């Protein structure tokens, strides 16, 4: 995902790194390009409240040589995910570019609301996209049920209107510290289950889980407890097919790159693919 500079677009990781190094270091980094800045450890720069979908995934993919989008990736039902790091978005252009769905950051932990959510959410709906909200999990800051309540109260609610997707629990490599947030595998399972149960009680919907195979297998101990309940949104920046976390039979959505380009969005944006037809996407939205 990306944010902006007067002279060139930077990834959020690069932008935060430049801010941390001060004006002189920022100027030098801009002159030299963004590659060296992007190599900085995101854990050193991403603070609570500033996380975005894929912030922890980026740590897992630091050694990736290429994140290009192959022809197979851009076929089928396409979507994006965004947060305030994308800045102002022209959702009409996004829709015109062939994007059918979008999930956008609403909340993080129990204290942070995304500054662009209240603009993005209705604007995407008005443009005709099927859209939903996501919550960036901070399991080390409060319980799963408390974070589910905060999410529902601040954008994560659901209605059957053909255009509202179930909410997403974004649970991935901690971009601000220890990979598993200091929780044991049993504690993490309990946390996720508490979030799931509370979200379902409040909305009647199964929450979608966004994660990577590596994080899930490591931090939940390859838990199969969500496989029959929660649709999987897998993050794996590759071509071909994604690696699936243990226990999940398949993926419902796949985030295949953090370096996509879409009309209406300045700079890079995460691109996603839905595993099925647009009719099935509407069915997911309407719980039918």
PDB file of C-alpha atoms in Angstrom:
ATOM      1  CA  UNK A   1       0.000   0.000   0.000  1.00  0.00           C
ATOM      2  CA  UNK A   2       1.168   3.495  -0.598  1.00  0.00           C
ATOM      3  CA  UNK A   3       1.209   7.068   0.564  1.00  0.00           C
ATOM      4  CA  UNK A   4       2.455  10.158  -1.189  1.00  0.00           C
ATOM      5  CA  UNK A   5       5.302  12.608  -1.398  1.00  0.00           C
ATOM      6  CA  UNK A   6       5.356  15.827  -3.461  1.00  0.00           C
ATOM      7  CA  UNK A   7       7.974  14.260  -5.732  1.00  0.00           C
ATOM      8  CA  UNK A   8       7.167  10.571  -5.880  1.00  0.00           C
ATOM      9  CA  UNK A   9       4.852   7.925  -4.483  1.00  0.00           C
ATOM     10  CA  UNK A  10       6.231   5.913  -1.585  1.00  0.00           C
ATOM     11  CA  UNK A  11       5.077   2.762   0.112  1.00  0.00           C
ATOM     12  CA  UNK A  12       3.797   3.311   3.686  1.00  0.00           C
ATOM     13  CA  UNK A  13       6.859   1.477   4.951  1.00  0.00           C
ATOM     14  CA  UNK A  14       9.191   3.781   3.037  1.00  0.00           C
ATOM     15  CA  UNK A  15       7.238   6.881   4.015  1.00  0.00           C
ATOM     16  CA  UNK A  16       7.353   6.069   7.703  1.00  0.00           C
ATOM     17  CA  UNK A  17      11.031   5.231   7.481  1.00  0.00           C
ATOM     18  CA  UNK A  18      11.740   8.573   5.849  1.00  0.00           C
ATOM     19  CA  UNK A  19       9.781  10.405   8.503  1.00  0.00           C
ATOM     20  CA  UNK A  20      11.745   8.672  11.224  1.00  0.00           C
ATOM     21  CA  UNK A  21      15.118   9.591   9.761  1.00  0.00           C
ATOM     22  CA  UNK A  22      14.360  13.324   9.641  1.00  0.00           C
ATOM     23  CA  UNK A  23      14.319  15.862   6.858  1.00  0.00           C
ATOM     24  CA  UNK A  24      17.936  15.409   5.767  1.00  0.00           C
ATOM     25  CA  UNK A  25      17.693  11.633   5.633  1.00  0.00           C
ATOM     26  CA  UNK A  26      14.369  11.900   3.840  1.00  0.00           C
ATOM     27  CA  UNK A  27      15.790  14.149   1.161  1.00  0.00           C
ATOM     28  CA  UNK A  28      18.743  11.829   0.597  1.00  0.00           C
ATOM     29  CA  UNK A  29      16.492   8.792   0.443  1.00  0.00           C
ATOM     30  CA  UNK A  30      14.270  10.451  -2.129  1.00  0.00           C
ATOM     31  CA  UNK A  31      17.277  11.307  -4.252  1.00  0.00           C
ATOM     32  CA  UNK A  32      18.526   7.748  -4.060  1.00  0.00           C
ATOM     33  CA  UNK A  33      15.109   6.221  -4.653  1.00  0.00           C
ATOM     34  CA  UNK A  34      12.782   4.251  -2.428  1.00  0.00           C
ATOM     35  CA  UNK A  35      14.502   0.859  -2.598  1.00  0.00           C
ATOM     36  CA  UNK A  36      16.844   1.397   0.344  1.00  0.00           C
ATOM     37  CA  UNK A  37      14.091   2.891   2.489  1.00  0.00           C
ATOM     38  CA  UNK A  38      11.791  -0.021   1.760  1.00  0.00           C
ATOM     39  CA  UNK A  39      14.384  -2.388   3.174  1.00  0.00           C
ATOM     40  CA  UNK A  40      13.925  -0.953   6.667  1.00  0.00           C
ATOM     41  CA  UNK A  41      12.249  -3.209   9.199  1.00  0.00           C
ATOM     42  CA  UNK A  42       8.542  -2.255   9.333  1.00  0.00           C
ATOM     43  CA  UNK A  43       8.463  -3.243  13.020  1.00  0.00           C
ATOM     44  CA  UNK A  44      10.665  -0.228  13.740  1.00  0.00           C
ATOM     45  CA  UNK A  45       8.273   2.241  12.175  1.00  0.00           C
ATOM     46  CA  UNK A  46       4.640   1.047  12.246  1.00  0.00           C
ATOM     47  CA  UNK A  47       2.926   2.253  15.379  1.00  0.00           C
ATOM     48  CA  UNK A  48      -0.469   1.149  16.708  1.00  0.00           C
ATOM     49  CA  UNK A  49      -3.145   2.988  14.776  1.00  0.00           C
ATOM     50  CA  UNK A  50      -1.026   3.202  11.618  1.00  0.00           C
ATOM     51  CA  UNK A  51      -1.161  -0.442  10.527  1.00  0.00           C
ATOM     52  CA  UNK A  52      -2.717  -1.518   7.239  1.00  0.00           C
ATOM     53  CA  UNK A  53      -3.677  -4.811   5.655  1.00  0.00           C
ATOM     54  CA  UNK A  54      -0.440  -6.491   4.648  1.00  0.00           C
ATOM     55  CA  UNK A  55       1.817  -4.568   7.052  1.00  0.00           C
ATOM     56  CA  UNK A  56       2.878  -7.816   8.700  1.00  0.00           C
ATOM     57  CA  UNK A  57       2.706  -9.724   5.434  1.00  0.00           C
ATOM     58  CA  UNK A  58       5.367  -7.365   4.100  1.00  0.00           C
ATOM     59  CA  UNK A  59       7.744  -8.629   6.785  1.00  0.00           C
ATOM     60  CA  UNK A  60       7.229 -12.187   5.590  1.00  0.00           C
ATOM     61  CA  UNK A  61       7.872 -11.158   1.983  1.00  0.00           C
ATOM     62  CA  UNK A  62      10.970  -9.013   2.447  1.00  0.00           C
ATOM     63  CA  UNK A  63      13.032 -11.408   0.341  1.00  0.00           C
ATOM     64  CA  UNK A  64      10.565 -11.538  -2.536  1.00  0.00           C
ATOM     65  CA  UNK A  65      12.343 -10.562  -5.758  1.00  0.00           C
ATOM     66  CA  UNK A  66       9.245  -9.744  -7.770  1.00  0.00           C
ATOM     67  CA  UNK A  67       5.651  -8.802  -7.017  1.00  0.00           C
ATOM     68  CA  UNK A  68       4.502  -8.321 -10.581  1.00  0.00           C
ATOM     69  CA  UNK A  69       0.962  -9.155 -11.609  1.00  0.00           C
ATOM     70  CA  UNK A  70       0.689 -11.969 -14.118  1.00  0.00           C
ATOM     71  CA  UNK A  71      -2.179 -12.268 -16.619  1.00  0.00           C
ATOM     72  CA  UNK A  72      -3.788 -15.070 -14.607  1.00  0.00           C
ATOM     73  CA  UNK A  73      -3.985 -12.833 -11.547  1.00  0.00           C
ATOM     74  CA  UNK A  74      -6.061 -10.141 -13.192  1.00  0.00           C
ATOM     75  CA  UNK A  75      -8.685 -12.522 -14.556  1.00  0.00           C
ATOM     76  CA  UNK A  76     -11.964 -13.230 -12.819  1.00  0.00           C
ATOM     77  CA  UNK A  77     -13.625 -11.117 -10.140  1.00  0.00           C
ATOM     78  CA  UNK A  78     -11.169  -8.463  -8.977  1.00  0.00           C
ATOM     79  CA  UNK A  79     -10.981  -6.359  -5.827  1.00  0.00           C
ATOM     80  CA  UNK A  80      -8.743  -4.040  -3.836  1.00  0.00           C
ATOM     81  CA  UNK A  81      -8.235  -3.232  -0.172  1.00  0.00           C
ATOM     82  CA  UNK A  82      -7.429   0.250   1.068  1.00  0.00           C
ATOM     83  CA  UNK A  83      -6.855   2.423   4.124  1.00  0.00           C
ATOM     84  CA  UNK A  84      -5.983   6.064   4.727  1.00  0.00           C
ATOM     85  CA  UNK A  85      -2.566   5.383   3.195  1.00  0.00           C
ATOM     86  CA  UNK A  86      -4.172   5.532  -0.266  1.00  0.00           C
ATOM     87  CA  UNK A  87      -5.412   9.075   0.298  1.00  0.00           C
ATOM     88  CA  UNK A  88      -8.316  10.332  -1.804  1.00  0.00           C
ATOM     89  CA  UNK A  89      -9.772   7.678  -4.123  1.00  0.00           C
ATOM     90  CA  UNK A  90     -11.958   8.178  -7.185  1.00  0.00           C
ATOM     91  CA  UNK A  91     -14.285   5.233  -6.704  1.00  0.00           C
ATOM     92  CA  UNK A  92     -16.048   5.811 -10.019  1.00  0.00           C
ATOM     93  CA  UNK A  93     -12.750   5.300 -11.820  1.00  0.00           C
ATOM     94  CA  UNK A  94     -12.011   2.235  -9.674  1.00  0.00           C
ATOM     95  CA  UNK A  95     -15.326   0.704 -10.711  1.00  0.00           C
ATOM     96  CA  UNK A  96     -14.694   1.641 -14.334  1.00  0.00           C
ATOM     97  CA  UNK A  97     -11.339  -0.152 -14.181  1.00  0.00           C
ATOM     98  CA  UNK A  98     -13.120  -3.455 -13.618  1.00  0.00           C
ATOM     99  CA  UNK A  99     -12.880  -3.671  -9.824  1.00  0.00           C
ATOM    100  CA  UNK A 100     -15.978  -5.337  -8.365  1.00  0.00           C
ATOM    101  CA  UNK A 101     -15.243  -5.343  -4.646  1.00  0.00           C
ATOM    102  CA  UNK A 102     -13.250  -3.561  -1.979  1.00  0.00           C
ATOM    103  CA  UNK A 103     -12.556  -4.005   1.686  1.00  0.00           C
ATOM    104  CA  UNK A 104     -11.374  -0.940   3.595  1.00  0.00           C
ATOM    105  CA  UNK A 105      -9.859  -0.403   7.003  1.00  0.00           C
ATOM    106  CA  UNK A 106     -12.337   0.699   9.636  1.00  0.00           C
ATOM    107  CA  UNK A 107     -10.639   0.042  12.971  1.00  0.00           C
ATOM    108  CA  UNK A 108      -7.560  -1.172  14.810  1.00  0.00           C
ATOM    109  CA  UNK A 109      -7.485  -2.469  18.379  1.00  0.00           C
ATOM    110  CA  UNK A 110     -10.052  -0.594  20.481  1.00  0.00           C
ATOM    111  CA  UNK A 111      -8.715   2.932  20.109  1.00  0.00           C
ATOM    112  CA  UNK A 112      -8.138   3.664  16.440  1.00  0.00           C
ATOM    113  CA  UNK A 113     -10.507   4.439  13.571  1.00  0.00           C
ATOM    114  CA  UNK A 114      -9.202   4.894  10.038  1.00  0.00           C
ATOM    115  CA  UNK A 115      -9.398   8.536   9.029  1.00  0.00           C
ATOM    116  CA  UNK A 116     -10.608   7.775   5.480  1.00  0.00           C
ATOM    117  CA  UNK A 117     -13.200   5.118   6.292  1.00  0.00           C
ATOM    118  CA  UNK A 118     -16.202   7.415   6.600  1.00  0.00           C
ATOM    119  CA  UNK A 119     -15.386   8.773   3.136  1.00  0.00           C
ATOM    120  CA  UNK A 120     -14.392   5.524   1.420  1.00  0.00           C
ATOM    121  CA  UNK A 121     -17.259   3.362   2.637  1.00  0.00           C
ATOM    122  CA  UNK A 122     -20.237   5.346   1.280  1.00  0.00           C
ATOM    123  CA  UNK A 123     -18.328   6.497  -1.816  1.00  0.00           C
ATOM    124  CA  UNK A 124     -17.526   2.918  -2.859  1.00  0.00           C
ATOM    125  CA  UNK A 125     -21.167   1.967  -2.316  1.00  0.00           C
ATOM    126  CA  UNK A 126     -22.370   4.906  -4.419  1.00  0.00           C
ATOM    127  CA  UNK A 127     -20.024   3.874  -7.226  1.00  0.00           C
ATOM    128  CA  UNK A 128     -21.591   0.402  -7.281  1.00  0.00           C
ATOM    129  CA  UNK A 129     -18.836  -1.640  -5.682  1.00  0.00           C
ATOM    130  CA  UNK A 130     -19.575  -4.481  -3.303  1.00  0.00           C
ATOM    131  CA  UNK A 131     -17.650  -3.299  -0.275  1.00  0.00           C
ATOM    132  CA  UNK A 132     -16.907  -4.204   3.310  1.00  0.00           C
ATOM    133  CA  UNK A 133     -14.831  -3.190   6.308  1.00  0.00           C
ATOM    134  CA  UNK A 134     -11.821  -4.732   8.004  1.00  0.00           C
ATOM    135  CA  UNK A 135     -10.387  -4.628  11.509  1.00  0.00           C
ATOM    136  CA  UNK A 136      -6.646  -4.767  12.094  1.00  0.00           C
ATOM    137  CA  UNK A 137      -6.234  -7.043  15.119  1.00  0.00           C
ATOM    138  CA  UNK A 138      -4.040  -6.111  18.072  1.00  0.00           C
ATOM    139  CA  UNK A 139      -4.368  -9.231  20.281  1.00  0.00           C
ATOM    140  CA  UNK A 140      -1.819  -7.879  22.755  1.00  0.00           C
ATOM    141  CA  UNK A 141      -3.855  -4.776  23.590  1.00  0.00           C
ATOM    142  CA  UNK A 142      -7.336  -6.090  24.500  1.00  0.00           C
ATOM    143  CA  UNK A 143      -9.598  -9.126  24.224  1.00  0.00           C
ATOM    144  CA  UNK A 144     -11.139 -10.475  21.057  1.00  0.00           C
ATOM    145  CA  UNK A 145     -14.720  -9.706  22.083  1.00  0.00           C
ATOM    146  CA  UNK A 146     -13.848  -6.115  22.977  1.00  0.00           C
ATOM    147  CA  UNK A 147     -12.207  -5.565  19.591  1.00  0.00           C
ATOM    148  CA  UNK A 148     -15.158  -7.141  17.785  1.00  0.00           C
ATOM    149  CA  UNK A 149     -17.519  -4.747  19.541  1.00  0.00           C
ATOM    150  CA  UNK A 150     -15.336  -1.771  18.648  1.00  0.00           C
ATOM    151  CA  UNK A 151     -15.276  -2.918  15.028  1.00  0.00           C
ATOM    152  CA  UNK A 152     -19.050  -3.365  14.768  1.00  0.00           C
ATOM    153  CA  UNK A 153     -19.685  -0.011  16.446  1.00  0.00           C
ATOM    154  CA  UNK A 154     -17.351   1.807  14.060  1.00  0.00           C
ATOM    155  CA  UNK A 155     -18.020   0.517  10.573  1.00  0.00           C
ATOM    156  CA  UNK A 156     -18.006  -3.269  10.744  1.00  0.00           C
ATOM    157  CA  UNK A 157     -21.778  -3.787  10.906  1.00  0.00           C
ATOM    158  CA  UNK A 158     -23.621  -5.622   8.127  1.00  0.00           C
ATOM    159  CA  UNK A 159     -26.859  -5.275   6.165  1.00  0.00           C
ATOM    160  CA  UNK A 160     -28.380  -7.313   3.346  1.00  0.00           C
ATOM    161  CA  UNK A 161     -28.360  -4.776   0.501  1.00  0.00           C
ATOM    162  CA  UNK A 162     -26.470  -6.591  -2.292  1.00  0.00           C
ATOM    163  CA  UNK A 163     -23.387  -4.456  -1.648  1.00  0.00           C
ATOM    164  CA  UNK A 164     -22.194  -5.094   1.918  1.00  0.00           C
ATOM    165  CA  UNK A 165     -19.664  -7.848   2.554  1.00  0.00           C
ATOM    166  CA  UNK A 166     -19.164  -9.425   5.978  1.00  0.00           C
ATOM    167  CA  UNK A 167     -16.461  -7.817   8.076  1.00  0.00           C
ATOM    168  CA  UNK A 168     -12.866  -9.027   8.066  1.00  0.00           C
ATOM    169  CA  UNK A 169     -10.570  -9.893  10.946  1.00  0.00           C
ATOM    170  CA  UNK A 170      -7.119  -8.927   9.677  1.00  0.00           C
ATOM    171  CA  UNK A 171      -4.800 -11.038  11.817  1.00  0.00           C
ATOM    172  CA  UNK A 172      -1.222 -11.276  10.608  1.00  0.00           C
ATOM    173  CA  UNK A 173       2.414 -10.887  11.575  1.00  0.00           C
ATOM    174  CA  UNK A 174       2.640  -8.140  14.207  1.00  0.00           C
ATOM    175  CA  UNK A 175       4.147  -5.119  12.397  1.00  0.00           C
ATOM    176  CA  UNK A 176       5.086  -3.497  15.710  1.00  0.00           C
ATOM    177  CA  UNK A 177       6.757  -6.279  17.684  1.00  0.00           C
ATOM    178  CA  UNK A 178       6.736 -10.013  18.382  1.00  0.00           C
ATOM    179  CA  UNK A 179       5.237 -12.015  15.535  1.00  0.00           C
ATOM    180  CA  UNK A 180       2.476 -13.632  17.621  1.00  0.00           C
ATOM    181  CA  UNK A 181       1.819 -10.597  19.834  1.00  0.00           C
ATOM    182  CA  UNK A 182       3.214 -12.405  22.863  1.00  0.00           C
ATOM    183  CA  UNK A 183       0.359 -14.931  22.947  1.00  0.00           C
ATOM    184  CA  UNK A 184       0.705 -18.703  23.081  1.00  0.00           C
ATOM    185  CA  UNK A 185      -1.034 -20.783  20.410  1.00  0.00           C
ATOM    186  CA  UNK A 186      -3.865 -21.650  22.823  1.00  0.00           C
ATOM    187  CA  UNK A 187      -4.271 -18.008  23.842  1.00  0.00           C
ATOM    188  CA  UNK A 188      -4.372 -16.955  20.206  1.00  0.00           C
ATOM    189  CA  UNK A 189      -7.029 -19.523  19.405  1.00  0.00           C
ATOM    190  CA  UNK A 190      -9.139 -18.253  22.284  1.00  0.00           C
ATOM    191  CA  UNK A 191      -8.671 -14.647  21.165  1.00  0.00           C
ATOM    192  CA  UNK A 192      -9.751 -15.392  17.594  1.00  0.00           C
ATOM    193  CA  UNK A 193     -12.707 -17.473  18.742  1.00  0.00           C
ATOM    194  CA  UNK A 194     -13.849 -14.697  21.091  1.00  0.00           C
ATOM    195  CA  UNK A 195     -13.702 -12.179  18.241  1.00  0.00           C
ATOM    196  CA  UNK A 196     -15.575 -14.530  15.926  1.00  0.00           C
ATOM    197  CA  UNK A 197     -18.332 -15.316  18.438  1.00  0.00           C
ATOM    198  CA  UNK A 198     -18.906 -11.688  19.389  1.00  0.00           C
ATOM    199  CA  UNK A 199     -18.934 -10.521  15.782  1.00  0.00           C
ATOM    200  CA  UNK A 200     -21.450 -13.210  14.847  1.00  0.00           C
ATOM    201  CA  UNK A 201     -23.643 -12.374  17.834  1.00  0.00           C
ATOM    202  CA  UNK A 202     -23.689  -8.711  16.835  1.00  0.00           C
ATOM    203  CA  UNK A 203     -24.115  -9.113  13.061  1.00  0.00           C
ATOM    204  CA  UNK A 204     -25.356 -12.709  12.441  1.00  0.00           C
ATOM    205  CA  UNK A 205     -22.430 -13.125  10.016  1.00  0.00           C
ATOM    206  CA  UNK A 206     -19.290 -15.256  10.063  1.00  0.00           C
ATOM    207  CA  UNK A 207     -16.297 -12.952  10.056  1.00  0.00           C
ATOM    208  CA  UNK A 208     -13.853 -13.351   7.160  1.00  0.00           C
ATOM    209  CA  UNK A 209     -10.296 -14.111   8.284  1.00  0.00           C
ATOM    210  CA  UNK A 210      -7.386 -12.440   6.491  1.00  0.00           C
ATOM    211  CA  UNK A 211      -4.054 -14.076   7.230  1.00  0.00           C
ATOM    212  CA  UNK A 212      -1.027 -15.849   5.773  1.00  0.00           C
ATOM    213  CA  UNK A 213      -0.242 -19.544   5.891  1.00  0.00           C
ATOM    214  CA  UNK A 214       2.981 -18.923   7.785  1.00  0.00           C
ATOM    215  CA  UNK A 215       1.440 -16.704  10.459  1.00  0.00           C
ATOM    216  CA  UNK A 216      -1.602 -18.914  11.008  1.00  0.00           C
ATOM    217  CA  UNK A 217       0.368 -22.147  11.187  1.00  0.00           C
ATOM    218  CA  UNK A 218       2.925 -20.618  13.560  1.00  0.00           C
ATOM    219  CA  UNK A 219       0.776 -18.508  15.862  1.00  0.00           C
ATOM    220  CA  UNK A 220      -2.320 -20.719  16.117  1.00  0.00           C
ATOM    221  CA  UNK A 221      -0.459 -24.031  15.869  1.00  0.00           C
ATOM    222  CA  UNK A 222      -2.097 -24.918  12.519  1.00  0.00           C
ATOM    223  CA  UNK A 223      -5.513 -24.606  14.136  1.00  0.00           C
ATOM    224  CA  UNK A 224      -8.425 -26.108  12.208  1.00  0.00           C
ATOM    225  CA  UNK A 225     -11.106 -24.562  14.425  1.00  0.00           C
ATOM    226  CA  UNK A 226     -12.104 -21.808  11.998  1.00  0.00           C
ATOM    227  CA  UNK A 227     -12.036 -23.887   8.811  1.00  0.00           C
ATOM    228  CA  UNK A 228     -15.769 -24.689   8.769  1.00  0.00           C
ATOM    229  CA  UNK A 229     -16.898 -21.297  10.078  1.00  0.00           C
ATOM    230  CA  UNK A 230     -14.909 -18.432   8.614  1.00  0.00           C
ATOM    231  CA  UNK A 231     -14.272 -17.692   4.932  1.00  0.00           C
ATOM    232  CA  UNK A 232     -10.542 -17.388   4.276  1.00  0.00           C
ATOM    233  CA  UNK A 233      -8.898 -14.363   2.702  1.00  0.00           C
ATOM    234  CA  UNK A 234      -5.332 -15.505   2.164  1.00  0.00           C
ATOM    235  CA  UNK A 235      -2.398 -13.178   1.607  1.00  0.00           C
ATOM    236  CA  UNK A 236       0.324 -14.583  -0.625  1.00  0.00           C
ATOM    237  CA  UNK A 237       2.072 -12.249  -3.039  1.00  0.00           C
ATOM    238  CA  UNK A 238       2.749 -14.584  -5.899  1.00  0.00           C
ATOM    239  CA  UNK A 239       1.441 -15.836  -9.223  1.00  0.00           C
ATOM    240  CA  UNK A 240      -0.116 -19.222  -9.818  1.00  0.00           C
ATOM    241  CA  UNK A 241      -1.902 -20.145  -6.612  1.00  0.00           C
ATOM    242  CA  UNK A 242      -1.556 -19.199  -2.924  1.00  0.00           C
ATOM    243  CA  UNK A 243      -0.351 -21.274   0.005  1.00  0.00           C
ATOM    244  CA  UNK A 244      -3.324 -22.063   2.247  1.00  0.00           C
ATOM    245  CA  UNK A 245      -3.174 -22.092   6.078  1.00  0.00           C
ATOM    246  CA  UNK A 246      -3.598 -25.505   7.686  1.00  0.00           C
ATOM    247  CA  UNK A 247      -7.169 -26.621   8.102  1.00  0.00           C
ATOM    248  CA  UNK A 248      -8.807 -24.347   5.539  1.00  0.00           C
ATOM    249  CA  UNK A 249     -10.169 -26.269   2.548  1.00  0.00           C
ATOM    250  CA  UNK A 250      -9.752 -23.384   0.089  1.00  0.00           C
ATOM    251  CA  UNK A 251      -9.591 -19.617  -0.209  1.00  0.00           C
ATOM    252  CA  UNK A 252     -12.524 -17.266  -0.701  1.00  0.00           C
ATOM    253  CA  UNK A 253     -10.378 -14.218  -1.483  1.00  0.00           C
ATOM    254  CA  UNK A 254      -6.705 -13.983  -2.360  1.00  0.00           C
ATOM    255  CA  UNK A 255      -4.497 -10.923  -1.937  1.00  0.00           C
ATOM    256  CA  UNK A 256      -1.952 -11.642  -4.641  1.00  0.00           C
ATOM    257  CA  UNK A 257       0.100  -8.432  -4.695  1.00  0.00           C
ATOM    258  CA  UNK A 258       0.745  -5.276  -2.705  1.00  0.00           C
ATOM    259  CA  UNK A 259       1.999  -3.527  -5.850  1.00  0.00           C
ATOM    260  CA  UNK A 260      -1.088  -3.354  -8.034  1.00  0.00           C
ATOM    261  CA  UNK A 261      -2.186  -0.387 -10.072  1.00  0.00           C
ATOM    262  CA  UNK A 262      -5.816   0.666 -10.518  1.00  0.00           C
ATOM    263  CA  UNK A 263      -7.312   3.776 -12.080  1.00  0.00           C
ATOM    264  CA  UNK A 264      -8.675   6.086  -9.395  1.00  0.00           C
ATOM    265  CA  UNK A 265      -5.980   5.158  -6.864  1.00  0.00           C
ATOM    266  CA  UNK A 266      -2.671   7.027  -6.835  1.00  0.00           C
ATOM    267  CA  UNK A 267       0.313   4.730  -6.538  1.00  0.00           C
ATOM    268  CA  UNK A 268       0.373   1.082  -5.526  1.00  0.00           C
ATOM    269  CA  UNK A 269      -2.603  -0.697  -4.043  1.00  0.00           C
ATOM    270  CA  UNK A 270      -3.234  -4.253  -2.831  1.00  0.00           C
ATOM    271  CA  UNK A 271      -5.082  -6.308  -5.422  1.00  0.00           C
ATOM    272  CA  UNK A 272      -7.305  -9.266  -4.668  1.00  0.00           C
ATOM    273  CA  UNK A 273      -9.222 -11.959  -6.461  1.00  0.00           C
ATOM    274  CA  UNK A 274     -12.516 -13.618  -5.483  1.00  0.00           C
ATOM    275  CA  UNK A 275     -12.764 -17.383  -5.804  1.00  0.00           C
ATOM    276  CA  UNK A 276     -15.945 -17.582  -7.859  1.00  0.00           C
ATOM    277  CA  UNK A 277     -18.316 -15.625 -10.070  1.00  0.00           C
ATOM    278  CA  UNK A 278     -19.709 -12.181  -9.328  1.00  0.00           C
ATOM    279  CA  UNK A 279     -23.043 -13.857  -8.498  1.00  0.00           C
ATOM    280  CA  UNK A 280     -21.253 -15.830  -5.791  1.00  0.00           C
ATOM    281  CA  UNK A 281     -19.699 -12.601  -4.511  1.00  0.00           C
ATOM    282  CA  UNK A 282     -23.209 -11.109  -4.196  1.00  0.00           C
ATOM    283  CA  UNK A 283     -24.279 -14.291  -2.416  1.00  0.00           C
ATOM    284  CA  UNK A 284     -21.450 -13.826   0.078  1.00  0.00           C
ATOM    285  CA  UNK A 285     -22.581 -10.255   0.622  1.00  0.00           C
ATOM    286  CA  UNK A 286     -26.215 -11.269   1.168  1.00  0.00           C
ATOM    287  CA  UNK A 287     -25.519 -14.486   3.102  1.00  0.00           C
ATOM    288  CA  UNK A 288     -27.522 -16.564   0.642  1.00  0.00           C
TER     289      UNK A 288
END
